[in-house]
XYZ file of N, CA and C in Angstrom:
540
model
N 28.415 -16.820 -41.751
C 27.405 -16.886 -42.789
C 26.833 -15.490 -42.999
N 26.610 -15.161 -44.263
C 25.966 -13.886 -44.576
C 24.909 -14.124 -45.643
N 23.885 -13.296 -45.619
C 22.793 -13.384 -46.582
C 22.727 -12.052 -47.307
N 22.596 -12.129 -48.630
C 22.530 -10.918 -49.443
C 21.249 -10.953 -50.257
N 20.543 -9.852 -50.293
C 19.245 -9.814 -50.960
C 19.337 -9.593 -52.464
N 20.517 -9.192 -52.955
C 20.668 -9.002 -54.394
C 22.126 -9.218 -54.801
N 22.339 -9.329 -56.096
C 23.668 -9.630 -56.628
C 24.667 -8.512 -56.357
N 24.226 -7.278 -56.471
C 25.135 -6.151 -56.267
C 25.718 -6.179 -54.853
N 24.860 -6.425 -53.869
C 25.318 -6.515 -52.479
C 26.290 -7.687 -52.306
N 25.951 -8.819 -52.918
C 26.828 -9.992 -52.826
C 28.193 -9.700 -53.446
N 28.207 -9.019 -54.589
C 29.471 -8.700 -55.253
C 30.332 -7.751 -54.421
N 29.700 -6.906 -53.640
C 30.445 -6.007 -52.750
C 30.989 -6.738 -51.528
N 30.176 -7.610 -50.935
C 30.515 -8.212 -49.648
C 31.305 -9.519 -49.731
N 31.011 -10.360 -50.698
C 31.643 -11.691 -50.741
C 33.167 -11.639 -50.865
N 33.743 -10.762 -51.689
C 35.213 -10.731 -51.758
C 35.853 -10.374 -50.407
N 35.164 -9.584 -49.624
C 35.678 -9.197 -48.310
C 35.540 -10.337 -47.300
N 34.453 -11.089 -47.390
C 34.185 -12.175 -46.429
C 34.901 -13.476 -46.785
N 35.223 -13.674 -48.067
C 35.935 -14.865 -48.557
C 35.307 -16.187 -48.078
N 34.070 -16.452 -48.481
C 33.408 -17.690 -48.065
C 34.000 -18.910 -48.773
N 33.814 -20.070 -48.184
C 34.229 -21.329 -48.823
C 33.192 -21.788 -49.835
N 31.907 -21.580 -49.502
C 30.803 -22.005 -50.362
C 29.765 -20.886 -50.405
N 29.247 -20.662 -51.606
C 28.168 -19.689 -51.800
C 26.959 -20.444 -52.321
N 25.808 -20.228 -51.705
C 24.540 -20.746 -52.213
C 23.885 -19.592 -52.959
N 23.723 -19.732 -54.257
C 23.255 -18.625 -55.094
C 21.952 -19.015 -55.783
N 20.949 -18.169 -55.635
C 19.686 -18.370 -56.330
C 19.854 -17.866 -57.760
N 19.295 -18.581 -58.717
C 19.377 -18.139 -60.106
C 18.563 -16.861 -60.304
N 17.394 -16.806 -59.704
C 16.516 -15.643 -59.849
C 16.840 -14.630 -58.763
N 17.510 -13.563 -59.127
C 17.804 -12.457 -58.227
C 17.260 -11.183 -58.858
N 16.909 -10.195 -58.046
C 16.433 -8.941 -58.640
C 17.563 -8.232 -59.390
N 17.234 -7.638 -60.505
C 18.144 -6.830 -61.332
C 19.183 -7.647 -62.093
N 19.955 -8.498 -61.432
C 20.994 -9.297 -62.088
C 20.768 -10.766 -61.721
N 20.855 -11.656 -62.693
C 20.642 -13.081 -62.400
C 21.795 -13.643 -61.574
N 21.532 -14.743 -60.908
C 22.580 -15.426 -60.159
C 23.707 -15.886 -61.066
N 23.386 -16.256 -62.301
C 24.417 -16.704 -63.244
C 25.325 -15.531 -63.616
N 24.736 -14.365 -63.872
C 25.552 -13.188 -64.182
C 26.404 -12.785 -62.979
N 25.836 -12.904 -61.794
C 26.594 -12.607 -60.570
C 27.779 -13.569 -60.449
N 27.542 -14.845 -60.719
C 28.610 -15.842 -60.664
C 29.718 -15.501 -61.655
N 29.337 -15.118 -62.876
C 30.354 -14.739 -63.873
C 31.224 -13.590 -63.352
N 30.600 -12.622 -62.738
C 31.354 -11.479 -62.210
C 32.213 -11.888 -61.027
N 31.717 -12.785 -60.191
C 32.528 -13.285 -59.064
C 33.778 -13.997 -59.574
N 33.641 -14.726 -60.669
C 34.771 -15.471 -61.229
C 35.832 -14.554 -61.832
N 35.467 -13.300 -62.120
C 36.426 -12.348 -62.711
C 37.134 -11.500 -61.657
N 36.775 -11.673 -60.395
C 37.386 -10.872 -59.334
C 38.870 -11.208 -59.228
N 39.678 -10.148 -59.033
C 41.113 -10.339 -58.905
C 41.581 -9.649 -57.629
N 42.229 -10.326 -56.720
C 42.638 -11.725 -56.789
C 41.420 -12.637 -56.742
N 41.566 -13.832 -57.309
C 40.419 -14.739 -57.419
C 39.809 -15.058 -56.060
N 38.491 -15.157 -56.064
C 37.748 -15.574 -54.888
C 37.712 -17.101 -54.920
N 38.433 -17.740 -54.030
C 38.547 -19.194 -54.037
C 37.398 -19.790 -53.233
N 36.307 -20.064 -53.928
C 35.141 -20.638 -53.276
C 34.356 -21.467 -54.293
N 33.422 -22.210 -53.783
C 32.535 -23.020 -54.623
C 31.165 -22.365 -54.617
N 30.482 -22.409 -55.753
C 29.159 -21.823 -55.852
C 28.156 -22.904 -56.234
N 27.168 -23.075 -55.381
C 26.062 -23.986 -55.668
C 24.874 -23.140 -56.111
N 24.395 -23.394 -57.315
C 23.234 -22.671 -57.815
C 21.982 -23.370 -57.302
N 21.076 -22.594 -56.731
C 19.806 -23.103 -56.234
C 18.701 -22.520 -57.094
N 17.796 -23.372 -57.509
C 16.765 -22.904 -58.419
C 15.524 -23.757 -58.322
N 14.463 -23.263 -58.875
C 13.270 -24.081 -59.048
C 13.126 -24.447 -60.519
N 14.114 -24.058 -61.321
C 14.098 -24.294 -62.768
C 15.085 -25.401 -63.130
N 14.602 -26.406 -63.839
C 15.492 -27.471 -64.289
C 15.689 -27.389 -65.798
N 15.506 -26.219 -66.338
C 15.688 -25.942 -67.751
C 17.134 -26.226 -68.143
N 17.331 -27.048 -69.168
C 18.692 -27.454 -69.533
C 19.564 -26.266 -69.934
N 18.979 -25.231 -70.541
C 19.778 -24.065 -70.905
C 20.351 -23.396 -69.665
N 19.536 -23.260 -68.613
C 20.020 -22.646 -67.377
C 21.071 -23.518 -66.702
N 20.859 -24.832 -66.720
C 21.834 -25.749 -66.120
C 23.186 -25.550 -66.782
N 23.226 -25.599 -68.110
C 24.494 -25.484 -68.823
C 25.097 -24.089 -68.688
N 24.253 -23.092 -68.690
C 24.759 -21.728 -68.530
C 25.421 -21.559 -67.161
N 24.788 -22.110 -66.122
C 25.355 -22.017 -64.765
C 26.668 -22.794 -64.677
N 26.699 -23.985 -65.236
C 27.922 -24.796 -65.185
C 29.038 -24.140 -65.992
N 28.709 -23.570 -67.145
C 29.718 -22.883 -67.945
C 30.244 -21.640 -67.236
N 29.396 -21.028 -66.419
C 29.819 -19.842 -65.671
C 30.729 -20.205 -64.500
N 30.782 -21.498 -64.151
C 31.683 -21.931 -63.091
C 31.019 -22.473 -61.840
N 29.733 -22.768 -61.910
C 29.052 -23.335 -60.741
C 29.627 -24.707 -60.410
N 29.722 -25.005 -59.119
C 30.197 -26.313 -58.653
C 29.056 -27.308 -58.526
N 27.852 -26.823 -58.652
C 26.687 -27.684 -58.568
C 25.436 -26.906 -58.897
N 24.378 -27.653 -59.155
C 23.114 -27.055 -59.555
C 22.038 -27.871 -58.877
N 21.343 -27.264 -57.923
C 20.383 -27.993 -57.109
C 18.992 -27.390 -57.220
N 18.003 -28.249 -57.266
C 16.618 -27.821 -57.275
C 16.188 -27.595 -55.833
N 15.923 -26.341 -55.478
C 15.686 -26.022 -54.075
C 14.384 -26.603 -53.539
N 13.445 -26.919 -54.405
C 12.208 -27.516 -53.910
C 12.283 -29.040 -53.840
N 13.428 -29.617 -54.205
C 13.579 -31.077 -54.174
C 14.757 -31.530 -53.319
N 15.243 -30.657 -52.454
C 16.400 -31.029 -51.654
C 16.114 -30.715 -50.181
N 16.424 -31.676 -49.345
C 16.209 -31.500 -47.906
C 17.400 -30.757 -47.303
N 17.229 -30.194 -46.119
C 18.363 -29.536 -45.448
C 19.553 -30.492 -45.265
N 19.271 -31.741 -44.959
C 20.358 -32.719 -44.796
C 21.093 -32.955 -46.121
N 20.330 -33.077 -47.209
C 20.955 -33.262 -48.530
C 21.764 -32.025 -48.927
N 21.266 -30.861 -48.579
C 21.994 -29.628 -48.869
C 23.318 -29.598 -48.103
N 23.283 -29.987 -46.841
C 24.519 -30.040 -46.041
C 25.522 -31.018 -46.659
N 25.026 -32.156 -47.129
C 25.895 -33.145 -47.787
C 26.475 -32.557 -49.074
N 25.654 -31.837 -49.841
C 26.121 -31.214 -51.091
C 27.224 -30.204 -50.798
N 27.052 -29.421 -49.748
C 28.075 -28.429 -49.386
C 29.380 -29.133 -49.039
N 29.294 -30.192 -48.258
C 30.517 -30.954 -47.919
C 31.156 -31.546 -49.173
N 30.341 -32.065 -50.075
C 30.865 -32.663 -51.309
C 31.627 -31.651 -52.160
N 31.069 -30.451 -52.339
C 31.784 -29.470 -53.166
C 33.042 -28.964 -52.468
N 33.014 -28.914 -51.149
C 34.222 -28.483 -50.428
C 35.350 -29.507 -50.587
N 34.987 -30.752 -50.864
C 35.980 -31.806 -51.118
C 36.346 -31.895 -52.601
N 35.821 -30.986 -53.394
C 36.167 -30.974 -54.819
C 35.155 -31.636 -55.725
N 34.036 -32.092 -55.181
C 33.007 -32.741 -55.995
C 32.114 -31.732 -56.697
N 31.288 -32.244 -57.560
C 30.270 -31.443 -58.243
C 28.936 -32.108 -57.953
N 27.938 -31.335 -57.603
C 26.671 -31.931 -57.189
C 25.506 -31.442 -58.032
N 24.539 -32.346 -58.202
C 23.294 -32.036 -58.904
C 22.204 -32.911 -58.326
N 20.983 -32.402 -58.328
C 19.873 -33.254 -57.934
C 19.691 -34.303 -59.034
N 19.078 -35.429 -58.724
C 18.931 -36.485 -59.740
C 18.252 -36.020 -61.029
N 17.215 -35.194 -60.942
C 16.544 -34.736 -62.165
C 17.475 -33.898 -63.031
N 18.256 -33.061 -62.412
C 19.192 -32.231 -63.165
C 20.295 -33.091 -63.760
N 20.782 -34.064 -63.003
C 21.799 -34.989 -63.527
C 21.259 -35.727 -64.753
N 19.980 -36.135 -64.714
C 19.379 -36.811 -65.874
C 19.336 -35.869 -67.081
N 19.029 -34.606 -66.859
C 19.013 -33.626 -67.947
C 20.388 -33.541 -68.595
N 21.429 -33.468 -67.778
C 22.799 -33.401 -68.287
C 23.153 -34.687 -69.028
N 22.792 -35.826 -68.462
C 23.112 -37.116 -69.107
C 22.410 -37.226 -70.461
N 21.157 -36.814 -70.525
C 20.427 -36.871 -71.803
C 21.113 -36.012 -72.852
N 21.647 -34.886 -72.434
C 22.350 -34.008 -73.369
C 23.494 -34.756 -74.042
N 24.230 -35.549 -73.274
C 25.380 -36.263 -73.833
C 24.998 -37.575 -74.496
N 23.870 -38.149 -74.121
C 23.434 -39.409 -74.735
C 22.836 -39.205 -76.113
N 22.263 -38.033 -76.379
C 21.524 -37.814 -77.608
C 22.062 -36.624 -78.400
N 23.330 -36.682 -78.834
C 23.866 -35.514 -79.534
C 23.136 -35.186 -80.829
N 22.617 -36.190 -81.517
C 21.949 -35.907 -82.785
C 20.556 -35.335 -82.570
N 19.960 -35.603 -81.420
C 18.625 -35.076 -81.155
C 18.659 -33.558 -81.084
N 19.791 -32.989 -80.737
C 19.874 -31.536 -80.620
C 19.653 -30.867 -81.973
N 20.288 -31.367 -83.029
C 20.101 -30.767 -84.346
C 18.683 -31.046 -84.827
N 18.178 -32.250 -84.560
C 16.819 -32.553 -85.006
C 15.790 -31.754 -84.224
N 16.179 -31.180 -83.072
C 15.276 -30.341 -82.292
C 15.151 -28.923 -82.833
N 15.907 -28.598 -83.856
C 15.816 -27.276 -84.469
C 14.580 -27.215 -85.365
N 14.025 -26.030 -85.523
C 12.902 -25.861 -86.452
C 13.428 -26.051 -87.877
N 12.520 -26.262 -88.804
C 12.956 -26.462 -90.192
C 13.669 -25.208 -90.709
N 13.207 -24.015 -90.310
C 13.857 -22.782 -90.753
C 15.266 -22.679 -90.164
N 15.412 -23.064 -88.888
C 16.738 -23.032 -88.256
C 17.687 -24.000 -88.947
N 17.184 -25.172 -89.334
C 18.029 -26.125 -90.058
C 18.420 -25.574 -91.433
N 17.507 -24.838 -92.077
C 17.836 -24.215 -93.369
C 18.951 -23.182 -93.191
N 18.808 -22.342 -92.179
C 19.834 -21.324 -91.920
C 21.163 -22.004 -91.651
N 21.154 -23.033 -90.823
C 22.387 -23.741 -90.481
C 22.985 -24.444 -91.692
N 22.148 -24.980 -92.544
C 22.630 -25.620 -93.771
C 23.377 -24.613 -94.645
N 22.788 -23.426 -94.830
C 23.457 -22.405 -95.637
C 24.743 -21.941 -94.963
N 24.704 -21.771 -93.643
C 25.924 -21.370 -92.926
C 27.030 -22.400 -93.115
N 26.663 -23.680 -93.091
C 27.665 -24.741 -93.224
C 28.318 -24.732 -94.608
N 27.654 -24.075 -95.558
C 28.209 -23.955 -96.901
C 28.969 -22.638 -97.087
N 29.110 -21.876 -95.996
C 29.869 -20.635 -96.053
C 29.107 -19.446 -96.613
N 27.796 -19.560 -96.707
C 26.984 -18.480 -97.261
C 26.851 -17.365 -96.218
N 26.964 -16.123 -96.653
C 26.882 -14.955 -95.775
C 25.423 -14.680 -95.389
N 25.230 -13.938 -94.295
C 23.893 -13.641 -93.774
C 22.974 -13.026 -94.831
N 23.485 -12.037 -95.580
C 22.652 -11.356 -96.569
C 22.166 -12.335 -97.635
N 23.051 -13.213 -98.077
C 22.664 -14.212 -99.079
C 21.644 -15.193 -98.507
N 21.822 -15.579 -97.254
C 20.863 -16.495 -96.602
C 19.493 -15.831 -96.555
N 19.468 -14.562 -96.161
C 18.203 -13.830 -96.103
C 17.529 -13.821 -97.478
N 18.305 -13.542 -98.522
C 17.755 -13.516 -99.880
C 17.239 -14.891 -100.296
N 18.018 -15.929 -100.051
C 17.641 -17.284 -100.458
C 16.376 -17.765 -99.749
N 16.214 -17.351 -98.454
C 15.071 -17.816 -97.671
C 13.903 -16.840 -97.676
N 14.101 -15.677 -98.302
C 13.028 -14.689 -98.366
C 12.690 -14.096 -97.001
N 13.730 -13.883 -96.185
C 13.541 -13.295 -94.857
C 14.394 -12.042 -94.746
N 14.142 -11.236 -93.728
C 14.937 -10.014 -93.572
C 16.332 -10.359 -93.058
N 17.257 -9.465 -93.323
C 18.634 -9.641 -92.866
C 18.694 -9.730 -91.340
N 17.834 -8.978 -90.639
C 17.796 -9.008 -89.176
C 17.309 -10.344 -88.622
N 16.565 -11.089 -89.398
C 16.006 -12.362 -88.930
C 17.070 -13.467 -88.878
N 18.061 -13.394 -89.735
C 19.101 -14.433 -89.771
C 19.824 -14.537 -88.426
N 20.338 -13.434 -87.853
C 21.005 -13.548 -86.547
C 20.051 -14.005 -85.426
N 18.770 -13.664 -85.554
C 17.790 -14.134 -84.557
C 17.678 -15.649 -84.605
N 17.611 -16.202 -85.809
C 17.590 -17.667 -85.943
C 18.886 -18.261 -85.394
N 19.993 -17.612 -85.686
C 21.290 -18.108 -85.222
C 21.357 -18.107 -83.695
N 20.837 -17.078 -83.053
C 20.794 -17.031 -81.592
C 19.990 -18.188 -81.020
N 18.868 -18.489 -81.652
C 18.033 -19.618 -81.223
C 18.776 -20.940 -81.421
N 19.485 -21.058 -82.533
C 20.286 -22.259 -82.820
C 21.350 -22.433 -81.736
N 22.050 -21.363 -81.395
C 23.089 -21.423 -80.355
C 22.502 -21.937 -79.040
N 21.350 -21.376 -78.652
C 20.726 -21.791 -77.388
C 20.347 -23.266 -77.420
N 19.734 -23.692 -78.496
C 19.261 -25.079 -78.586
C 20.407 -26.079 -78.663
N 21.507 -25.691 -79.315
C 22.650 -26.600 -79.454
C 23.667 -26.432 -78.313
N 23.440 -25.440 -77.457
C 24.363 -25.143 -76.345
C 25.769 -24.853 -76.869
N 25.817 -23.974 -77.866
C 27.101 -23.551 -78.430
C 27.189 -22.034 -78.369
N 28.391 -21.505 -78.624
C 28.595 -20.067 -78.535
C 29.234 -19.476 -79.781
N 29.328 -20.268 -80.832
C 29.926 -19.725 -82.038
C 29.317 -20.380 -83.273
N 29.447 -19.670 -84.374
C 28.983 -20.171 -85.663
C 29.710 -21.474 -86.004
N 30.999 -21.515 -85.727
C 31.811 -22.701 -86.016
C 31.286 -23.923 -85.267
N 30.994 -23.764 -83.974
C 30.480 -24.900 -83.192
C 29.114 -25.344 -83.689
N 28.262 -24.387 -84.054
C 26.939 -24.731 -84.565
C 27.065 -25.526 -85.866
N 27.931 -25.060 -86.756
C 28.132 -25.760 -88.028
C 28.720 -27.148 -87.788
N 29.649 -27.270 -86.833
C 30.233 -28.572 -86.509
C 29.144 -29.557 -86.079
N 28.228 -29.112 -85.210
C 27.112 -29.968 -84.795
C 26.290 -30.410 -86.002
N 26.032 -29.462 -86.882
C 25.220 -29.748 -88.059
C 25.911 -30.775 -88.960
N 27.204 -30.593 -89.184
C 27.927 -31.486 -90.093
C 28.158 -32.876 -89.501
N 28.168 -32.990 -88.169
C 28.414 -34.283 -87.521
C 27.147 -35.095 -87.307
N 25.996 -34.550 -87.678
C 24.749 -35.286 -87.472
C 24.717 -36.481 -88.414
N 24.026 -37.563 -88.018
C 23.909 -38.713 -88.930
C 23.019 -38.345 -90.123
N 23.339 -38.894 -91.250
C 22.551 -38.581 -92.466
C 21.805 -39.777 -92.944
């Protein structure tokens, strides 16, 4: 077992130590645990290990960001006992994915309420998305809505975060698939 006080140290030492499981805090100095995980996943030859993200944040954006980065689980460190943590480590070593019940509920709600995501956008964000779905360019959207050209990508970034997407195409797909 080794303990690292920051992501840079972990990135230097973990490939050499080749652990089976890494317990990674989301909040690290200088670089987040999620960014560290992304960099660990790019190491060549691949580091064959499981990463459990530990956090005090149950924010759905962080949950999805960690899972998309390749986390094998996402645990709330203030809601898990040492025994439960040991069980989680064994579960991921057997190929499972683990989450505390509150985090699992957050993930389940995401899939149960796909239309709520679009309705959770501000009215301005829905306007921007509506114009995007019609193929209108950023400059035209800015003119039509009376906003600066720089504001359009800012709205789009917020839309991406709220819809948990990474492209204009995916955002528009969500918008077009909503019930009318």
